[in-house]
Amino acid sequence: MNLTREDLLKLPPHQLRYLIWRKKWLNTAREKQLPPTTPWTELGVLAGRGFGKTLMGAQWLADKAYKDPRKLARGVIAPTLNDVRHTCFEGPAGILSVVPPELVFDYNKTNLIITLVDQTDPSKPGAIIRGFSAEEPERLRGPQFADLWCDELAAWNRDEDTWDMAMMGLRLGEHPQVMWTTTPKPRDLVRKLVSPKRERLIVKGSTYDNRANLPQSFFDQLKQYEGTQLGRQELEGELIDAEEGGIIMRKWLRLWPAKKFLPAFDWIILSLDTAFTEKTLDKRSHKADQTACTVWGVFWHEDVRHVMLLDCWAEQYGLPDLMARVKKEMKVAYGDDEDRPMLKPLIGPNKMGISGRKPDILLIEDKGSGISLRQMLDREGITSYPYNPGRADKLTRLHMVSHIFAQSKVWVPESENHAGRPKTWVEPMLAQLCSFTGSGSLKHDDYVDSCTQAIRLCMDKNLLDGMKKPKEGLDSYVAKLPSVNPYAA
């Protein structure tokens, strides 16, 4: 809209202030900072620090709120309430810094609510913009929005829960929109949002795109990070492969051909990492953390002992349901008959004439909830083997067994439908195991514990050492091994 000087002089002061605000932004914003003019529902901004993501989100949301004649509510979600206030609202690139003061009707610091003026009558309140913390996703139950700005999404503590609750409230107006802005991190939610299967637009940018507005001393400091993994993520805005820095490399694991009969297993180990104590219980939803199970078969390959993943699952169970699941799993047989391969577990021995071996050892961590589970199972006549990691943290435990993976002694079954790839049910465990870099690096690391304790047991029982296959057979060899608990104090 082209207005003459006379037209501008006739405008009410608040409308003139709006035009000046928008004109200034449109003249200074880089092309990547302006949302597409074509229709969109979700816009993601993956960019390095200093790119101008916050300014982009603040300008977009404030403009939509002010121009809305229906005064529909908007929302801002940041990692914490302090981030909402000090970055998204009051920060140098926040909403209150970009919107002219004459267009702000009220700012409630306590409840983090910005009320803009009515675009036709500045003496009346217009649309509101309300702030939320990603630490409390339940607070998003009830509120409705026409638009949402989700800032630093990769830093959200309860990212998936918060995102789900937010999307359920994005339902006002004819075409609600969400913009998320973040420095990328290899979080599950970020990977899901950038997946090519989703219908969304993605803007990518780096710190260097905004060089004209940042001091040279800042870039002098950045030279030490150029080319590093941290620099690629924080400066270039690159979404790093979560497995790139992992302790276990995916290439170390071997695929057991889908068309090849399974080997004869000498030992079957069912390993459980339990989680159903009060410490892992969500106080609001009353949902327990995940219990992870992995099943491993020890076998001879080229006269050396190897181990194969036979099954894995992770579910949210309380004690009664977990008890029932464990009883069921202990009856599962794994192996081949003489005519056909069998990997999918079959309940009960020799079902349909297919032979197989049931778990020889039920391995449960001897801490917290695992102690309670072992005691309850013992009353049911099911003996379990206690695993006590002592003071070793999760990362140390993984390092202690990593050489078994590096020696290519660990196998996973190949998919029948996708040659050269593991079976579908293997992938969640494999992705978690190969992405783990220490406590807090993953939202869930239950598979890591289940795997490491199973491999550690094999090491302690000398089942994966470098010795050649003895002539008398494994059963005779194992019978000679001490049966004491290596973890006993």
Short mmCIF file of C-alpha atoms in Angstrom, two decimals:
data_model
loop_
_atom_site.label_atom_id
_atom_site.label_comp_id
_atom_site.label_asym_id
_atom_site.label_seq_id
_atom_site.Cartn_x
_atom_site.Cartn_y
_atom_site.Cartn_z
CA MET A 1 0.00 0.00 0.00
CA ASN A 2 1.57 3.27 -1.16
CA LEU A 3 0.58 6.27 0.94
CA THR A 4 1.36 9.89 0.15
CA ARG A 5 2.65 12.35 2.75
CA GLU A 6 -0.84 13.79 2.99
CA ASP A 7 -2.29 10.35 3.59
CA LEU A 8 0.21 9.67 6.37
CA LEU A 9 -0.58 12.98 8.09
CA LYS A 10 -4.25 12.06 8.17
CA LEU A 11 -3.64 8.73 9.95
CA PRO A 12 -4.30 8.41 13.69
CA PRO A 13 -1.03 8.38 15.71
CA HIS A 14 -1.24 4.69 16.62
CA GLN A 15 -1.70 3.64 12.99
CA LEU A 16 1.22 5.82 11.93
CA ARG A 17 3.41 4.22 14.62
CA TYR A 18 2.45 0.79 13.30
CA LEU A 19 3.41 1.69 9.73
CA ILE A 20 6.76 3.11 10.86
CA TRP A 21 7.45 -0.04 12.89
CA ARG A 22 6.68 -2.37 10.01
CA LYS A 23 8.46 -0.24 7.41
CA LYS A 24 11.62 -0.21 9.49
CA TRP A 25 11.57 -3.97 9.96
CA LEU A 26 10.87 -4.76 6.31
CA ASN A 27 13.70 -2.46 5.24
CA THR A 28 16.28 -4.01 7.58
CA ALA A 29 15.27 -7.68 7.73
CA ARG A 30 17.22 -10.16 5.64
CA GLU A 31 15.24 -12.28 3.19
CA LYS A 32 15.53 -15.38 5.39
CA GLN A 33 14.02 -13.47 8.34
CA LEU A 34 10.77 -12.80 6.53
CA PRO A 35 8.16 -15.57 6.53
CA PRO A 36 7.09 -16.88 3.11
CA THR A 37 4.27 -15.06 1.39
CA THR A 38 2.82 -18.38 0.27
CA PRO A 39 0.37 -20.13 2.64
CA TRP A 40 2.01 -22.20 5.39
CA THR A 41 1.00 -23.86 8.64
CA GLU A 42 4.35 -24.68 10.22
CA LEU A 43 7.62 -22.81 9.74
CA GLY A 44 10.83 -24.04 11.33
CA VAL A 45 13.95 -21.89 11.67
CA LEU A 46 17.20 -23.84 12.18
CA ALA A 47 20.04 -21.39 12.51
CA GLY A 48 23.23 -20.63 14.41
CA ARG A 49 23.55 -18.25 17.34
CA GLY A 50 23.23 -14.60 16.44
CA PHE A 51 21.31 -15.29 13.24
CA GLY A 52 18.32 -13.27 14.45
CA LYS A 53 15.87 -16.08 15.22
CA THR A 54 14.37 -14.37 18.27
CA LEU A 55 13.86 -11.11 16.40
CA MET A 56 12.24 -13.02 13.55
CA GLY A 57 9.78 -14.78 15.88
CA ALA A 58 8.95 -11.63 17.86
CA GLN A 59 8.29 -9.54 14.75
CA TRP A 60 6.09 -12.19 13.16
CA LEU A 61 3.93 -12.93 16.20
CA ALA A 62 3.49 -9.32 17.31
CA ASP A 63 2.44 -8.20 13.84
CA LYS A 64 -0.14 -10.97 13.52
CA ALA A 65 -1.56 -10.23 16.96
CA TYR A 66 -1.87 -6.48 16.37
CA LYS A 67 -3.55 -6.81 12.96
CA ASP A 68 -6.10 -9.38 14.14
CA PRO A 69 -9.57 -7.75 14.27
CA ARG A 70 -10.95 -10.71 16.23
CA LYS A 71 -8.37 -10.27 19.02
CA LEU A 72 -7.53 -13.98 19.14
CA ALA A 73 -4.91 -15.14 21.63
CA ARG A 74 -1.32 -15.93 20.70
CA GLY A 75 1.23 -17.96 22.62
CA VAL A 76 4.99 -17.98 23.19
CA ILE A 77 6.72 -21.09 24.53
CA ALA A 78 10.35 -20.99 25.68
CA PRO A 79 12.53 -23.41 27.68
CA THR A 80 11.74 -21.65 31.01
CA LEU A 81 9.59 -18.79 32.27
CA ASN A 82 12.75 -16.72 32.67
CA ASP A 83 13.49 -17.30 28.99
CA VAL A 84 9.99 -16.11 28.10
CA ARG A 85 10.40 -12.95 30.13
CA HIS A 86 14.05 -12.00 29.61
CA THR A 87 14.43 -13.17 26.00
CA CYS A 88 11.11 -13.40 24.19
CA PHE A 89 9.29 -10.55 25.93
CA GLU A 90 11.77 -8.08 27.49
CA GLY A 91 15.00 -9.00 25.68
CA PRO A 92 16.71 -6.73 23.14
CA ALA A 93 15.05 -8.69 20.33
CA GLY A 94 11.87 -9.48 22.28
CA ILE A 95 8.30 -8.45 21.59
CA LEU A 96 8.32 -5.41 23.91
CA SER A 97 11.48 -4.14 22.20
CA VAL A 98 10.11 -4.34 18.68
CA VAL A 99 6.53 -3.19 19.29
CA PRO A 100 6.16 0.59 19.78
CA PRO A 101 5.14 1.40 23.39
CA GLU A 102 2.06 3.22 22.08
CA LEU A 103 0.75 -0.11 20.77
CA VAL A 104 1.10 -1.97 24.08
CA PHE A 105 -2.05 -1.70 26.20
CA ASP A 106 -0.73 -3.68 29.20
CA TYR A 107 2.08 -5.98 30.30
CA ASN A 108 1.42 -8.35 33.20
CA LYS A 109 4.87 -9.46 34.38
CA THR A 110 3.47 -11.87 36.93
CA ASN A 111 1.37 -13.89 34.51
CA LEU A 112 3.53 -13.08 31.46
CA ILE A 113 0.72 -11.64 29.36
CA ILE A 114 1.18 -8.83 26.84
CA THR A 115 -1.99 -7.07 25.75
CA LEU A 116 -1.75 -4.97 22.60
CA VAL A 117 -4.08 -2.07 21.81
CA ASP A 118 -7.08 -2.46 19.56
CA GLN A 119 -5.97 -1.50 16.06
CA THR A 120 -9.05 0.66 15.57
CA ASP A 121 -9.28 2.18 19.07
CA PRO A 122 -6.03 2.37 21.11
CA SER A 123 -8.01 3.09 24.28
CA LYS A 124 -9.32 -0.48 24.21
CA PRO A 125 -7.43 -3.76 24.68
CA GLY A 126 -6.68 -5.87 21.66
CA ALA A 127 -5.17 -9.34 21.22
CA ILE A 128 -3.11 -10.93 23.99
CA ILE A 129 0.22 -12.76 23.80
CA ARG A 130 0.76 -15.22 26.63
CA GLY A 131 4.03 -16.86 27.68
CA PHE A 132 4.53 -20.50 28.73
CA SER A 133 7.42 -22.62 29.96
CA ALA A 134 8.33 -25.93 28.30
CA GLU A 135 8.99 -27.25 31.81
CA GLU A 136 5.25 -27.41 32.48
CA PRO A 137 3.43 -28.90 29.48
CA GLU A 138 0.27 -29.45 31.51
CA ARG A 139 -0.20 -25.66 31.66
CA LEU A 140 -0.98 -25.84 27.95
CA ARG A 141 -4.10 -27.87 28.60
CA GLY A 142 -7.07 -25.57 28.04
CA PRO A 143 -5.53 -22.44 26.44
CA GLN A 144 -6.30 -21.94 22.76
CA PHE A 145 -4.25 -20.02 20.22
CA ALA A 146 -4.44 -18.64 16.71
CA ASP A 147 -0.64 -18.64 16.41
CA LEU A 148 2.33 -19.97 18.37
CA TRP A 149 5.97 -19.04 18.54
CA CYS A 150 8.14 -21.82 20.00
CA ASP A 151 11.59 -20.48 20.85
CA GLU A 152 14.79 -22.57 21.30
CA LEU A 153 12.80 -25.74 20.89
CA ALA A 154 15.91 -27.95 21.04
CA ALA A 155 16.51 -26.73 24.61
CA TRP A 156 13.05 -27.65 25.89
CA ASN A 157 13.23 -29.96 28.89
CA ARG A 158 9.99 -31.85 28.23
CA ASP A 159 10.00 -31.22 24.51
CA GLU A 160 7.67 -33.89 23.14
CA ASP A 161 5.02 -33.49 25.85
CA THR A 162 5.09 -29.70 25.48
CA TRP A 163 4.87 -29.85 21.69
CA ASP A 164 1.93 -32.26 21.76
CA MET A 165 -0.02 -30.13 24.25
CA ALA A 166 0.74 -26.97 22.28
CA MET A 167 -0.45 -28.42 18.99
CA MET A 168 -3.74 -29.49 20.55
CA GLY A 169 -4.37 -25.86 21.54
CA LEU A 170 -3.51 -24.42 18.13
CA ARG A 171 -7.10 -24.23 16.96
CA LEU A 172 -8.33 -20.62 16.78
CA GLY A 173 -9.11 -18.79 13.57
CA GLU A 174 -9.32 -20.02 10.00
CA HIS A 175 -5.62 -20.79 9.54
CA PRO A 176 -3.58 -21.12 12.76
CA GLN A 177 0.19 -21.12 12.36
CA VAL A 178 3.22 -22.15 14.40
CA MET A 179 6.78 -20.90 14.01
CA TRP A 180 9.57 -22.65 15.89
CA THR A 181 13.04 -21.16 16.12
CA THR A 182 16.08 -22.97 17.47
CA THR A 183 19.77 -23.64 17.33
CA PRO A 184 19.68 -27.29 16.24
CA LYS A 185 20.54 -30.16 18.54
CA PRO A 186 20.10 -33.86 17.75
CA ARG A 187 16.95 -34.23 19.85
CA ASP A 188 14.23 -36.69 18.86
CA LEU A 189 11.62 -33.93 18.51
CA VAL A 190 13.86 -31.80 16.30
CA ARG A 191 14.57 -34.77 14.05
CA LYS A 192 10.87 -35.50 13.80
CA LEU A 193 10.03 -31.91 12.91
CA VAL A 194 12.63 -31.72 10.14
CA SER A 195 11.68 -35.10 8.71
CA PRO A 196 10.91 -34.92 4.97
CA LYS A 197 7.69 -36.79 5.68
CA ARG A 198 6.21 -33.70 7.39
CA GLU A 199 4.47 -30.88 5.59
CA ARG A 200 6.35 -27.80 6.80
CA LEU A 201 8.74 -25.12 5.62
CA ILE A 202 12.31 -24.92 6.93
CA VAL A 203 14.58 -21.88 6.98
CA LYS A 204 18.28 -22.55 7.59
CA GLY A 205 20.93 -20.02 8.41
CA SER A 206 24.25 -19.44 10.16
CA THR A 207 25.75 -16.94 12.55
CA TYR A 208 27.71 -15.46 9.65
CA ASP A 209 24.51 -14.42 7.86
CA ASN A 210 24.21 -11.63 10.44
CA ARG A 211 27.86 -10.53 10.36
CA ALA A 212 26.91 -6.92 9.56
CA ASN A 213 25.08 -6.56 12.88
CA LEU A 214 27.59 -8.31 15.16
CA PRO A 215 30.96 -7.04 16.47
CA GLN A 216 34.20 -8.25 14.90
CA SER A 217 35.52 -9.28 18.32
CA PHE A 218 32.71 -11.81 18.50
CA PHE A 219 33.82 -13.43 15.25
CA ASP A 220 37.44 -13.36 16.39
CA GLN A 221 36.40 -15.51 19.34
CA LEU A 222 34.50 -17.88 17.08
CA LYS A 223 37.56 -18.87 15.06
CA GLN A 224 38.49 -21.49 17.66
CA TYR A 225 35.20 -23.31 16.98
CA GLU A 226 35.26 -23.24 13.20
CA GLY A 227 35.24 -26.74 11.74
CA THR A 228 34.47 -28.40 15.08
CA GLN A 229 31.30 -30.31 15.82
CA LEU A 230 30.25 -27.59 18.27
CA GLY A 231 30.87 -24.92 15.64
CA ARG A 232 28.90 -26.77 13.01
CA GLN A 233 25.95 -26.97 15.38
CA GLU A 234 26.04 -23.63 17.20
CA LEU A 235 27.37 -21.42 14.40
CA GLU A 236 26.45 -23.05 11.10
CA GLY A 237 23.07 -24.25 12.39
CA GLU A 238 23.78 -27.78 11.20
CA LEU A 239 21.73 -30.62 12.64
CA ILE A 240 24.48 -33.02 13.68
CA ASP A 241 23.85 -36.74 13.38
CA ALA A 242 23.23 -37.90 16.96
CA GLU A 243 25.36 -41.00 16.33
CA GLU A 244 28.35 -39.02 15.09
CA GLY A 245 29.74 -38.54 18.59
CA GLY A 246 28.52 -41.84 20.03
CA ILE A 247 30.73 -44.33 21.85
CA ILE A 248 29.34 -47.31 19.92
CA MET A 249 29.62 -47.08 16.14
CA ARG A 250 26.81 -48.55 14.08
CA LYS A 251 29.31 -50.01 11.61
CA TRP A 252 30.71 -52.24 14.37
CA LEU A 253 27.52 -54.30 14.59
CA ARG A 254 27.13 -57.21 12.22
CA LEU A 255 23.97 -58.28 10.41
CA TRP A 256 22.84 -61.88 10.62
CA PRO A 257 21.46 -62.62 7.12
CA ALA A 258 17.69 -62.81 7.01
CA LYS A 259 17.70 -65.98 4.90
CA LYS A 260 20.26 -67.79 7.03
CA PHE A 261 19.26 -70.21 9.77
CA LEU A 262 19.93 -68.94 13.26
CA PRO A 263 22.85 -70.53 15.09
CA ALA A 264 22.50 -72.87 18.04
CA PHE A 265 22.49 -70.71 21.17
CA ASP A 266 24.31 -71.97 24.24
CA TRP A 267 23.10 -69.22 26.52
CA ILE A 268 20.07 -66.91 26.39
CA ILE A 269 20.18 -63.80 28.59
CA LEU A 270 17.09 -61.69 29.26
CA SER A 271 18.26 -58.32 30.58
CA LEU A 272 15.94 -55.82 32.26
CA ASP A 273 16.49 -52.17 33.12
CA THR A 274 13.50 -51.38 35.33
CA ALA A 275 11.92 -48.03 36.13
CA PHE A 276 8.75 -47.73 38.15
CA THR A 277 9.78 -46.04 41.42
CA GLU A 278 8.31 -42.78 42.68
CA LYS A 279 11.39 -40.93 41.45
CA THR A 280 10.56 -41.84 37.86
CA LEU A 281 6.82 -41.30 38.17
CA ASP A 282 5.29 -38.26 36.49
CA LYS A 283 3.44 -36.49 39.31
CA ARG A 284 0.72 -35.18 37.00
CA SER A 285 0.14 -37.98 34.52
CA HIS A 286 1.09 -40.78 36.95
CA LYS A 287 2.93 -42.51 34.14
CA ALA A 288 6.07 -44.46 34.97
CA ASP A 289 9.34 -44.15 33.12
CA GLN A 290 10.19 -46.88 30.63
CA THR A 291 11.35 -50.39 31.46
CA ALA A 292 13.70 -51.69 28.77
CA CYS A 293 14.30 -55.33 27.91
CA THR A 294 16.91 -56.85 25.62
CA VAL A 295 17.38 -60.56 24.91
CA TRP A 296 20.78 -61.88 23.86
CA GLY A 297 21.93 -65.25 22.55
CA VAL A 298 25.52 -66.46 22.97
CA PHE A 299 26.77 -68.67 20.13
CA TRP A 300 29.91 -69.88 18.39
CA HIS A 301 30.97 -68.20 15.14
CA GLU A 302 34.16 -69.32 13.43
CA ASP A 303 35.19 -71.05 16.67
CA VAL A 304 34.88 -67.82 18.69
CA ARG A 305 31.99 -66.82 20.94
CA HIS A 306 29.70 -64.02 19.71
CA VAL A 307 26.38 -62.60 20.91
CA MET A 308 23.20 -61.76 19.01
CA LEU A 309 20.27 -59.50 19.86
CA LEU A 310 17.12 -61.64 19.70
CA ASP A 311 14.46 -59.29 21.01
CA CYS A 312 14.02 -55.87 22.61
CA TRP A 313 11.19 -53.70 23.86
CA ALA A 314 10.63 -50.65 26.06
CA GLU A 315 7.30 -50.04 27.77
CA GLN A 316 5.84 -48.08 30.67
CA TYR A 317 4.93 -50.63 33.33
CA GLY A 318 3.97 -50.56 36.97
CA LEU A 319 5.04 -53.50 39.12
CA PRO A 320 2.00 -55.80 38.52
CA ASP A 321 2.08 -55.42 34.72
CA LEU A 322 5.85 -55.79 34.65
CA MET A 323 5.62 -58.98 36.68
CA ALA A 324 3.15 -60.44 34.18
CA ARG A 325 5.33 -59.43 31.21
CA VAL A 326 8.45 -60.99 32.72
CA LYS A 327 6.66 -64.29 33.38
CA LYS A 328 5.57 -64.34 29.76
CA GLU A 329 9.02 -63.49 28.41
CA MET A 330 10.69 -66.26 30.41
CA LYS A 331 8.60 -68.82 28.48
CA VAL A 332 9.69 -67.58 25.05
CA ALA A 333 11.88 -69.93 23.00
CA TYR A 334 14.50 -68.67 20.54
CA GLY A 335 16.31 -70.63 17.83
CA ASP A 336 15.92 -72.79 14.73
CA ASP A 337 14.66 -76.22 13.92
CA GLU A 338 16.29 -78.31 11.21
CA ASP A 339 14.12 -77.05 8.37
CA ARG A 340 13.38 -73.39 8.88
CA PRO A 341 14.76 -70.31 10.62
CA MET A 342 12.85 -68.86 13.54
CA LEU A 343 13.53 -65.52 15.15
CA LYS A 344 10.10 -64.26 16.11
CA PRO A 345 9.58 -65.55 19.66
CA LEU A 346 7.01 -68.28 20.18
CA ILE A 347 5.43 -68.73 23.57
CA GLY A 348 6.07 -72.06 25.26
CA PRO A 349 8.50 -74.88 24.50
CA ASN A 350 8.37 -76.75 21.19
CA LYS A 351 5.26 -74.93 20.02
CA MET A 352 4.19 -76.18 16.56
CA GLY A 353 7.18 -78.49 16.56
CA ILE A 354 9.72 -75.66 16.45
CA SER A 355 12.61 -76.15 18.81
CA GLY A 356 14.32 -73.32 20.65
CA ARG A 357 16.01 -72.28 23.83
CA LYS A 358 14.33 -70.31 26.59
CA PRO A 359 16.21 -67.70 28.67
CA ASP A 360 18.84 -69.22 30.93
CA ILE A 361 19.38 -66.06 32.96
CA LEU A 362 17.04 -63.25 33.96
CA LEU A 363 19.34 -60.30 34.62
CA ILE A 364 18.01 -57.37 36.67
CA GLU A 365 19.92 -54.41 38.04
CA ASP A 366 20.26 -54.82 41.79
CA LYS A 367 19.21 -51.29 42.66
CA GLY A 368 15.99 -49.42 43.41
CA SER A 369 13.00 -50.88 41.63
CA GLY A 370 15.03 -53.85 40.40
CA ILE A 371 15.39 -55.11 43.98
CA SER A 372 11.62 -55.04 44.49
CA LEU A 373 11.02 -56.86 41.20
CA ARG A 374 13.55 -59.57 42.05
CA GLN A 375 11.95 -60.14 45.45
CA MET A 376 8.47 -60.43 43.94
CA LEU A 377 9.66 -62.79 41.21
CA ASP A 378 11.42 -64.97 43.78
CA ARG A 379 8.08 -65.47 45.54
CA GLU A 380 6.71 -66.69 42.23
CA GLY A 381 9.53 -69.20 41.88
CA ILE A 382 11.41 -67.21 39.22
CA THR A 383 15.08 -66.79 40.07
CA SER A 384 16.88 -63.73 38.74
CA TYR A 385 20.53 -62.76 38.61
CA PRO A 386 21.46 -59.46 40.30
CA TYR A 387 23.56 -56.92 38.43
CA ASN A 388 25.27 -54.33 40.61
CA PRO A 389 27.23 -51.68 38.67
CA GLY A 390 28.67 -50.24 41.86
CA ARG A 391 29.69 -46.62 41.47
CA ALA A 392 30.21 -46.83 37.71
CA ASP A 393 28.01 -44.34 35.86
CA LYS A 394 26.21 -45.14 32.61
CA LEU A 395 28.99 -43.82 30.39
CA THR A 396 31.67 -45.80 32.25
CA ARG A 397 29.61 -48.98 31.91
CA LEU A 398 29.31 -48.43 28.18
CA HIS A 399 33.04 -47.86 27.80
CA MET A 400 33.72 -51.10 29.71
CA VAL A 401 31.91 -53.18 27.09
CA SER A 402 32.62 -51.06 23.99
CA HIS A 403 35.54 -53.25 22.88
CA ILE A 404 33.15 -56.19 22.40
CA PHE A 405 31.27 -54.10 19.83
CA ALA A 406 34.51 -52.83 18.27
CA GLN A 407 35.68 -56.44 17.82
CA SER A 408 32.50 -57.11 15.76
CA LYS A 409 31.26 -59.77 18.14
CA VAL A 410 27.75 -58.31 18.39
CA TRP A 411 25.10 -59.24 15.82
CA VAL A 412 21.60 -58.00 15.03
CA PRO A 413 19.12 -59.71 12.67
CA GLU A 414 18.71 -58.42 9.13
CA SER A 415 15.34 -57.25 7.81
CA GLU A 416 13.61 -59.52 5.32
CA ASN A 417 12.13 -56.50 3.50
CA HIS A 418 15.14 -54.16 3.51
CA ALA A 419 18.39 -55.90 2.68
CA GLY A 420 21.43 -54.59 4.49
CA ARG A 421 19.38 -53.05 7.31
CA PRO A 422 18.38 -54.34 10.75
CA LYS A 423 14.85 -55.45 11.49
CA THR A 424 12.48 -52.61 12.28
CA TRP A 425 12.13 -53.49 15.96
CA VAL A 426 15.93 -53.31 16.38
CA GLU A 427 16.20 -49.68 15.26
CA PRO A 428 15.00 -47.88 18.45
CA MET A 429 17.50 -49.79 20.57
CA LEU A 430 20.29 -49.33 18.04
CA ALA A 431 19.68 -45.60 17.65
CA GLN A 432 19.74 -45.12 21.41
CA LEU A 433 22.84 -47.23 21.94
CA CYS A 434 24.84 -45.50 19.18
CA SER A 435 23.75 -41.97 20.19
CA PHE A 436 24.50 -42.16 23.90
CA THR A 437 27.35 -39.90 24.99
CA GLY A 438 26.68 -39.61 28.71
CA SER A 439 24.01 -38.82 31.28
CA GLY A 440 21.44 -36.35 29.91
CA SER A 441 22.44 -36.82 26.26
CA LEU A 442 19.19 -38.70 25.52
CA LYS A 443 15.66 -38.40 26.83
CA HIS A 444 15.62 -42.18 27.36
CA ASP A 445 18.72 -44.32 27.88
CA ASP A 446 17.07 -47.44 29.27
CA TYR A 447 18.22 -49.63 26.37
CA VAL A 448 21.81 -48.59 27.04
CA ASP A 449 21.68 -49.96 30.59
CA SER A 450 19.94 -53.14 29.51
CA CYS A 451 22.58 -53.78 26.83
CA THR A 452 25.65 -52.95 28.87
CA GLN A 453 24.69 -55.15 31.80
CA ALA A 454 24.02 -58.12 29.52
CA ILE A 455 27.35 -57.78 27.71
CA ARG A 456 29.12 -57.23 31.03
CA LEU A 457 27.67 -60.46 32.38
CA CYS A 458 29.00 -62.31 29.33
CA MET A 459 32.42 -60.82 29.99
CA ASP A 460 32.36 -61.75 33.67
CA LYS A 461 31.39 -65.31 32.80
CA ASN A 462 34.18 -65.46 30.19
CA LEU A 463 31.64 -66.10 27.46
CA LEU A 464 33.08 -63.52 25.06
CA ASP A 465 36.81 -63.90 25.57
CA GLY A 466 39.22 -64.69 22.75
CA MET A 467 39.52 -68.41 23.47
CA LYS A 468 38.87 -70.89 20.71
CA LYS A 469 35.97 -73.31 20.94
CA PRO A 470 36.89 -76.16 23.33
CA LYS A 471 36.56 -79.71 22.08
CA GLU A 472 34.43 -80.80 25.03
CA GLY A 473 31.73 -78.25 24.15
CA LEU A 474 30.46 -75.12 25.85
CA ASP A 475 28.28 -76.83 28.44
CA SER A 476 31.27 -78.63 29.93
CA TYR A 477 33.29 -75.47 29.82
CA VAL A 478 30.61 -73.36 31.53
CA ALA A 479 30.13 -76.01 34.20
CA LYS A 480 33.72 -75.43 35.30
CA LEU A 481 33.21 -71.69 35.75
CA PRO A 482 32.67 -70.29 39.27
CA SER A 483 29.01 -69.53 40.00
CA VAL A 484 29.61 -66.76 42.54
CA ASN A 485 28.05 -63.35 42.02
CA PRO A 486 30.90 -61.17 40.68
CA TYR A 487 29.03 -58.07 41.87
CA ALA A 488 28.59 -59.15 45.47
CA ALA A 489 30.08 -56.71 47.96
#
